[in-house]
Short mmCIF file of C-alpha atoms and ligand atoms in Angstrom, two decimals:
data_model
loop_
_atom_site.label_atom_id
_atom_site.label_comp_id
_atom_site.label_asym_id
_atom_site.label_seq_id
_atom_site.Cartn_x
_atom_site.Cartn_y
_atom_site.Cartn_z
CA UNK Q 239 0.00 0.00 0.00
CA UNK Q 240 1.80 3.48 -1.12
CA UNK Q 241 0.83 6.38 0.92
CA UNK Q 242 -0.32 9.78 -0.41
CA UNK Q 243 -0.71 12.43 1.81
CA UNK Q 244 -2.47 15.35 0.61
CA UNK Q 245 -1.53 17.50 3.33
CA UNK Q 246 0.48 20.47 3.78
CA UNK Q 247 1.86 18.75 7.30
CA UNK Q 248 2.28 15.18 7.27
CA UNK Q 249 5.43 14.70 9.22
CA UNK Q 250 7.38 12.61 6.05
CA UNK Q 251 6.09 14.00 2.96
CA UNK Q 252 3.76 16.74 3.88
CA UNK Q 253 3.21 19.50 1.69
CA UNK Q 254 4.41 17.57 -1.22
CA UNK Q 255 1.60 16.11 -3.09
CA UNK Q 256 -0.70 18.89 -1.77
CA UNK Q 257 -2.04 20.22 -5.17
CA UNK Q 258 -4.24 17.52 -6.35
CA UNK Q 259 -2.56 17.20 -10.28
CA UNK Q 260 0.76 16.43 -7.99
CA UNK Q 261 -0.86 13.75 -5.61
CA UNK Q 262 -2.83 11.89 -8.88
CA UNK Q 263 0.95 11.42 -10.17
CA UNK Q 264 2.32 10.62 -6.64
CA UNK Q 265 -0.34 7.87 -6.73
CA UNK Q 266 0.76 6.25 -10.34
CA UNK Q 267 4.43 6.65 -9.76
CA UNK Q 268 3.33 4.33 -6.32
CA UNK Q 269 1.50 1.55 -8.73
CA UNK Q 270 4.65 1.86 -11.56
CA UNK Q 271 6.90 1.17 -8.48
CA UNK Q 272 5.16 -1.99 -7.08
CA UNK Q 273 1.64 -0.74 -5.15
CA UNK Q 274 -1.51 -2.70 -5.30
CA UNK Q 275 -3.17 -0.06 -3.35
CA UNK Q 276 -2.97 3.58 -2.80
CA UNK Q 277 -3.69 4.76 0.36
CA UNK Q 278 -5.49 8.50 0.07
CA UNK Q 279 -5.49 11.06 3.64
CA UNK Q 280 -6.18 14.59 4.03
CA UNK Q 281 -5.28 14.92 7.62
CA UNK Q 282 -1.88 14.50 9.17
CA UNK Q 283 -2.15 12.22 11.90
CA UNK Q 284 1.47 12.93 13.03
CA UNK Q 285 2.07 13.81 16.83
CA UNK Q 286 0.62 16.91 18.08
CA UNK Q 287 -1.04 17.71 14.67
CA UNK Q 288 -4.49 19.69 15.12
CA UNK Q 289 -7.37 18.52 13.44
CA UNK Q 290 -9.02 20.14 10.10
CA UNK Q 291 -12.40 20.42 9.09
CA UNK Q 292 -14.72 18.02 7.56
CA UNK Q 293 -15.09 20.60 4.22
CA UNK Q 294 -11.42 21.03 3.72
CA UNK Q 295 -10.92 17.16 4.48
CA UNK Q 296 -13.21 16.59 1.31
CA UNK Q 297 -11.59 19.17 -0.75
CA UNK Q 298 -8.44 17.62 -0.33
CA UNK Q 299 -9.37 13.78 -0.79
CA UNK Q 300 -12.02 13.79 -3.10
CA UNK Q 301 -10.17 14.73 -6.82
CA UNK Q 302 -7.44 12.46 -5.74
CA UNK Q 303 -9.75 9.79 -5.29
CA UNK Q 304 -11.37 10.38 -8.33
CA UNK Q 305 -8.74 11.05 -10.07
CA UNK Q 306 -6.85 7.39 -9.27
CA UNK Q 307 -9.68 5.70 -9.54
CA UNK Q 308 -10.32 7.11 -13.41
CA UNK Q 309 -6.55 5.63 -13.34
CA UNK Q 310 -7.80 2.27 -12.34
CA UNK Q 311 -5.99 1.74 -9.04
CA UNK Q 312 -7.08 0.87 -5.98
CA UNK Q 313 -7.72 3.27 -3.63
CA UNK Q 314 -7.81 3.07 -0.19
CA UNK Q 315 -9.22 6.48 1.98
CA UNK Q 316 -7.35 7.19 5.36
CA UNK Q 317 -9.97 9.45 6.86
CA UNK Q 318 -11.45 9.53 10.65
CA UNK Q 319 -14.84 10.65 9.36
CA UNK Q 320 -17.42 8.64 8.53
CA UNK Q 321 -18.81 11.49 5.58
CA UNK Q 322 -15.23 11.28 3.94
CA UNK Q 323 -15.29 7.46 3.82
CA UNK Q 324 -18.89 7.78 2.12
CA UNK Q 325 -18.09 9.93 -0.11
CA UNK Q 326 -14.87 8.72 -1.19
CA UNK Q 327 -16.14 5.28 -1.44
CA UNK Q 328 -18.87 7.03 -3.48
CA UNK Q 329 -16.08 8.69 -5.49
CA UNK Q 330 -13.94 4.77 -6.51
CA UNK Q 331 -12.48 3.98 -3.08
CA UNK Q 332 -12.70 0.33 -2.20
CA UNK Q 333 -11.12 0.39 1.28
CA UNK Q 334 -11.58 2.71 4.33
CA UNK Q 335 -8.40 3.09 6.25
CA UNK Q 336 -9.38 4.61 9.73
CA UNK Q 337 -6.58 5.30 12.37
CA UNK Q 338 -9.03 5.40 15.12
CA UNK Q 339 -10.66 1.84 14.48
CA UNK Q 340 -14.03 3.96 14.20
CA UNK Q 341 -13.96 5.65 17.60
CA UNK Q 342 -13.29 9.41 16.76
CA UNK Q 343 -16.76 8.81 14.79
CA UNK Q 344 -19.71 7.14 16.15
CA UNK Q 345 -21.36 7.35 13.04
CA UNK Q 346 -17.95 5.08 10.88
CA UNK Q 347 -18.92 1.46 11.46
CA UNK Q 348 -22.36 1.87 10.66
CA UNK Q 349 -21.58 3.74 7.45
CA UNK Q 350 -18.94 1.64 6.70
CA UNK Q 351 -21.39 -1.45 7.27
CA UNK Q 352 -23.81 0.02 5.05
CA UNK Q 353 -20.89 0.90 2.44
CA UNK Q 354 -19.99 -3.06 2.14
CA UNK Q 355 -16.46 -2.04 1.91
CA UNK Q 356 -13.44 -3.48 3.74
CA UNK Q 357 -11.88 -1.86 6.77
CA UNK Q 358 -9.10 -1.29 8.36
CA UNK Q 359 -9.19 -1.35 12.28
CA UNK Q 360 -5.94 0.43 13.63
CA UNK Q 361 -4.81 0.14 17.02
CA UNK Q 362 -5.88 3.86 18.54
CA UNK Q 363 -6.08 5.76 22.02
CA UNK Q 364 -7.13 9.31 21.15
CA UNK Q 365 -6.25 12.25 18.87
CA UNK Q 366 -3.01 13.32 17.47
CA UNK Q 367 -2.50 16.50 20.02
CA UNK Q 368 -1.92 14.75 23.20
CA UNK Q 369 -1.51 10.69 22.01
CA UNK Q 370 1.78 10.44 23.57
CA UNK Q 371 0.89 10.76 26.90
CA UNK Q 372 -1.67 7.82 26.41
CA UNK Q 373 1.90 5.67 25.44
CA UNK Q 374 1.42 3.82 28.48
CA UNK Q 375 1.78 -0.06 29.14
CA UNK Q 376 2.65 -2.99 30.86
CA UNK Q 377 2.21 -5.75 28.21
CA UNK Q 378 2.02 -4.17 25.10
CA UNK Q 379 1.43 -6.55 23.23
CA UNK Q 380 -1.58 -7.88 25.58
CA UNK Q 381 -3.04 -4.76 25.36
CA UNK Q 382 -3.18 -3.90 21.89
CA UNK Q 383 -4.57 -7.00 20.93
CA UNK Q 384 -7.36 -7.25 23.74
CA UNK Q 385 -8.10 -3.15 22.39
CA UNK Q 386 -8.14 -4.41 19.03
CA UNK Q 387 -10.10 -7.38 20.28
CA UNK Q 388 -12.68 -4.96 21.33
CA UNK Q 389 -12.72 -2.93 18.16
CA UNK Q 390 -13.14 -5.55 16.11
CA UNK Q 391 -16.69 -6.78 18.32
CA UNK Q 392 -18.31 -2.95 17.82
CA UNK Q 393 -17.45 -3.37 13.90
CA UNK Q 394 -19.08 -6.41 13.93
CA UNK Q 395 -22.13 -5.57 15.74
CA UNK Q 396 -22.70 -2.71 13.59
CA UNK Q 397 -23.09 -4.84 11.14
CA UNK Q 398 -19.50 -5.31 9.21
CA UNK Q 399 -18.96 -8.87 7.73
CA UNK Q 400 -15.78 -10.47 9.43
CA UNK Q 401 -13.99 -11.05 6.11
CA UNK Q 402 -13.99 -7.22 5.37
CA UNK Q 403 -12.33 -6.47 8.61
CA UNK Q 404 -8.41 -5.86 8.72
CA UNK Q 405 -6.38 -4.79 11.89
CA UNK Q 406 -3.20 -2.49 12.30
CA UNK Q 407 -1.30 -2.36 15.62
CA UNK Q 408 -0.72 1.42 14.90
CA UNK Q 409 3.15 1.78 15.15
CA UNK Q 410 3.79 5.25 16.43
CA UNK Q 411 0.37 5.89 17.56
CA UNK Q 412 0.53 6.59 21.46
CA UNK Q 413 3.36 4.35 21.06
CA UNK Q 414 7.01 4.92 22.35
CA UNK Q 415 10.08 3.19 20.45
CA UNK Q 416 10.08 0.14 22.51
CA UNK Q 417 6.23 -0.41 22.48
CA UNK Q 418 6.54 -0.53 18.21
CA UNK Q 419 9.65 -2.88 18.24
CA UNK Q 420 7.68 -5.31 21.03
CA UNK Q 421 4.51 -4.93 18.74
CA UNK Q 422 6.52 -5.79 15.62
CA UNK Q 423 8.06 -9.00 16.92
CA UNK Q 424 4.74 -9.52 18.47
CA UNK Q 425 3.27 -9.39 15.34
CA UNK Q 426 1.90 -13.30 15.36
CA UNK Q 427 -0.06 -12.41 18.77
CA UNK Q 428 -1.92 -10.05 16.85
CA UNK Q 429 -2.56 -12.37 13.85
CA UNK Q 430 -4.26 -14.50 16.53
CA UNK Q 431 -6.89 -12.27 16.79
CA UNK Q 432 -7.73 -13.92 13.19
CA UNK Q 433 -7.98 -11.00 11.06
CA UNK Q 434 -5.53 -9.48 7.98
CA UNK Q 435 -2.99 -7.66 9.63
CA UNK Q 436 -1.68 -3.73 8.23
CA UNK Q 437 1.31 -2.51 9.46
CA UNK Q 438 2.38 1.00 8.98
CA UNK Q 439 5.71 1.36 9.95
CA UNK Q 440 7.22 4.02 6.97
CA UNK Q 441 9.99 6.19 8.14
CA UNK Q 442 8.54 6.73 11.90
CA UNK Q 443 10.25 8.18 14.75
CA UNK Q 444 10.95 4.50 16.49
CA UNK Q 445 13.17 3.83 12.98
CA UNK Q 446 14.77 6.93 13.29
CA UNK Q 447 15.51 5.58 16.90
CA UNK Q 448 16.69 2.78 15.72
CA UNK Q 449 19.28 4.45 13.40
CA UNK Q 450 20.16 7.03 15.40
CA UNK Q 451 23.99 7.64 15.61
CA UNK Q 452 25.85 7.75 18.73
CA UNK Q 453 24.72 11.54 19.68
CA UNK Q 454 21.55 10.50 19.48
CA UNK Q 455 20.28 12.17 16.12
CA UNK Q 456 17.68 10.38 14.08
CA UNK Q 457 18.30 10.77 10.42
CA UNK Q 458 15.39 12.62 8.88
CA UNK Q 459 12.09 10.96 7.69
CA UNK Q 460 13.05 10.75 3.87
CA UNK Q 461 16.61 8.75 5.08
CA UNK Q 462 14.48 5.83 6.42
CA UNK Q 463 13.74 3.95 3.19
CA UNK Q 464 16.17 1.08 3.48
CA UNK Q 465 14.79 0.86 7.58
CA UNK Q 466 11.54 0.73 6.12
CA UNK Q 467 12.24 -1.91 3.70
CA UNK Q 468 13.82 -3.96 6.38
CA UNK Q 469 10.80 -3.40 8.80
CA UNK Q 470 8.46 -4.37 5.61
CA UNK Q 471 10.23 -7.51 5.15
CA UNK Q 472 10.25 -8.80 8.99
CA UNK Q 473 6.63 -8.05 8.49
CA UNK Q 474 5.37 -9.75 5.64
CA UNK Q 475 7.62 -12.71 6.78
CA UNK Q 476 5.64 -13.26 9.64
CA UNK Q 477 2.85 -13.15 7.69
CA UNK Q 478 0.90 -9.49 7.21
CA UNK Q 479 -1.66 -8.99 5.05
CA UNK Q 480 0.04 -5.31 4.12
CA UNK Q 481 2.32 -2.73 4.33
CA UNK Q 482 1.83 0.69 4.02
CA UNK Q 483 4.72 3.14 2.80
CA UNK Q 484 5.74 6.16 1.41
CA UNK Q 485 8.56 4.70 -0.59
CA UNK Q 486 6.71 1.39 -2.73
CA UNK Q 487 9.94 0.35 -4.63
CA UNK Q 488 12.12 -0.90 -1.93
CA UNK Q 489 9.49 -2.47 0.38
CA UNK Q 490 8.15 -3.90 -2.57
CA UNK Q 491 11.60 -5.67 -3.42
CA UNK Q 492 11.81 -6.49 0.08
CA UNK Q 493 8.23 -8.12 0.40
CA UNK Q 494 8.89 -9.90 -2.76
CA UNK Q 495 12.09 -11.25 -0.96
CA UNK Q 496 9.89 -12.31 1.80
CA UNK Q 497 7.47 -14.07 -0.37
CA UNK Q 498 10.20 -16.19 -1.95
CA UNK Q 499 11.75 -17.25 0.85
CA UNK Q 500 7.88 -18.78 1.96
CA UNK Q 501 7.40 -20.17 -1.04
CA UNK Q 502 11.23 -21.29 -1.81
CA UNK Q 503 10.72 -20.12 -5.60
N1 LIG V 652 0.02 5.72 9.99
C1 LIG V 652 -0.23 6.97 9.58
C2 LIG V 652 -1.40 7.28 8.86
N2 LIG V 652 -2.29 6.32 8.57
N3 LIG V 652 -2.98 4.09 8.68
C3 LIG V 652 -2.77 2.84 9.09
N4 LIG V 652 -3.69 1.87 8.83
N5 LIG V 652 -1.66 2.49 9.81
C4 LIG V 652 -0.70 3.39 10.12
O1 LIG V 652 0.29 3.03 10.79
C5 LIG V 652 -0.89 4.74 9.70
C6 LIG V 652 -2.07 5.05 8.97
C7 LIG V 652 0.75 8.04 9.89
O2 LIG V 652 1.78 8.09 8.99
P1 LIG V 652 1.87 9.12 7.76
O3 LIG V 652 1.75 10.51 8.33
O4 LIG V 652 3.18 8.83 7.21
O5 LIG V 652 0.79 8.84 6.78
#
């Protein structure tokens, strides 16, 4: 899954596919480079961002929806709003991508239900402008999957068929370094829950932890490509449904690397 974010702030490529000519191409240079899916959002998610309006959400992700779809690829909306999933749905997309598993909108999983699309149920504790103070566990692992556990019942009962639901642990998302590396290797606890799994691990700040030299400096977002790769392949080798970056062509080498190694061919 490439990422395009038409925002002016997203924290790794904000500001550059904001115009929506610019964020139609961003989307087929994705599906040239290896992308089944392109993943459309209007609103940075990224620590401490504030939140925008439902109008200018829609004005950003609509013609890019429209405009991939007329493309013929698959389009997947990242929105927290259950009008923008309608109406993008409504306008070609196929998947709703919702960072707060449907709880910043009581109204998502029933319009998602009634949409008949698949969803994606990430791993969430509240709103970009105060999430990392929620980054607290004991067993993270534990705990993301019994939240997720619950997520997944209220998309049910609202009327979601299982086999459209997908989860995401939510790497980065009220989420300190060590709670994304634990959630990573962890990642077969959460396929136990019986569901696709997404993970969206592209350039965040626990990679540029990782890589971080000796005084401590993380290399910048757009240096985390070949950390991202890595991450991609540790994920689809334990067996993830997806993976959802900024950067398609060396994930996508490294998933296909992944792949062979399952399949010895
Ligand atoms: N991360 C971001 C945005 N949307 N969606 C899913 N399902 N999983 C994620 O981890 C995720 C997401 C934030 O990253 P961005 O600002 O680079 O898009």
């Amino acid at each position: 899954m490439g990422v395009v974010n038409v925002t002016p702030d997203s924290f790794s490529d904000g500001g550059h596919w904001f115009d929506t000519a610019a964020a139609v191409k961003r989307g087929l240079s994705l599906v040239a480079d290896g992308a089944d899916m392109v993943d459309v959002g209007g609103e940075s998610t990224r620590p401490g961002a504030t939140r925008i309006d439902e109008s200018e959400e829609l004005r950003r992700v609509l013609p890019v929806v429209r405009g991939l779809t007329a493309e013929g690829v698959l389009v997947s909306v990242d929105t927290m709003r259950a009008a923008v999933a309608e109406q993008a749905v409504s306008a070609g997309a196929v998947l709703v991508n919702d960072v707060s598993g449907g709880l910043a909108d009581r109204d998502m999983l029933p319009a998602v239900a009634a949409c008949g699309v698949p969803f994606v149920l990430m791993h969430w504790r509240g709103f970009s402008h105060d999430m990392n103070s929620r980054a607290v566990y004991g067993d993270v692992v534990a705990e993301v999957a019994e939240e997720l556990r619950a997520r997944i019942d209220a998309a049910l009962s609202a009327g979601i068929a299982p086999e459209r639901l997908v989860t995401d642990p939510g790497l980065g998302f009220a989420k300190e370094a060590r709670h994304d590396l634990a959630l990573v290797a962890g990642l077969s606890d959460l396929l136990a829950l019986g569901l696709p799994v997404l993970v969206g691990g592209s350039r965040k700040r626990f990679l540029g932890h990782v890589l971080a030299g000796e005084d401590g400096t993380p290399p910048p977002a757009h240096h985390r490509d070949a950390a991202t790769a890595a991450l991609s392949a540790i994920a689809a080798h334990q067996g993830a449904w997806a993976v959802r970056v900024h950067n398609v062509r060396p994930t996508a080498d490294a998933v296909r690397v992944a792949r062979a190694v399952a399949l010895r061919a």
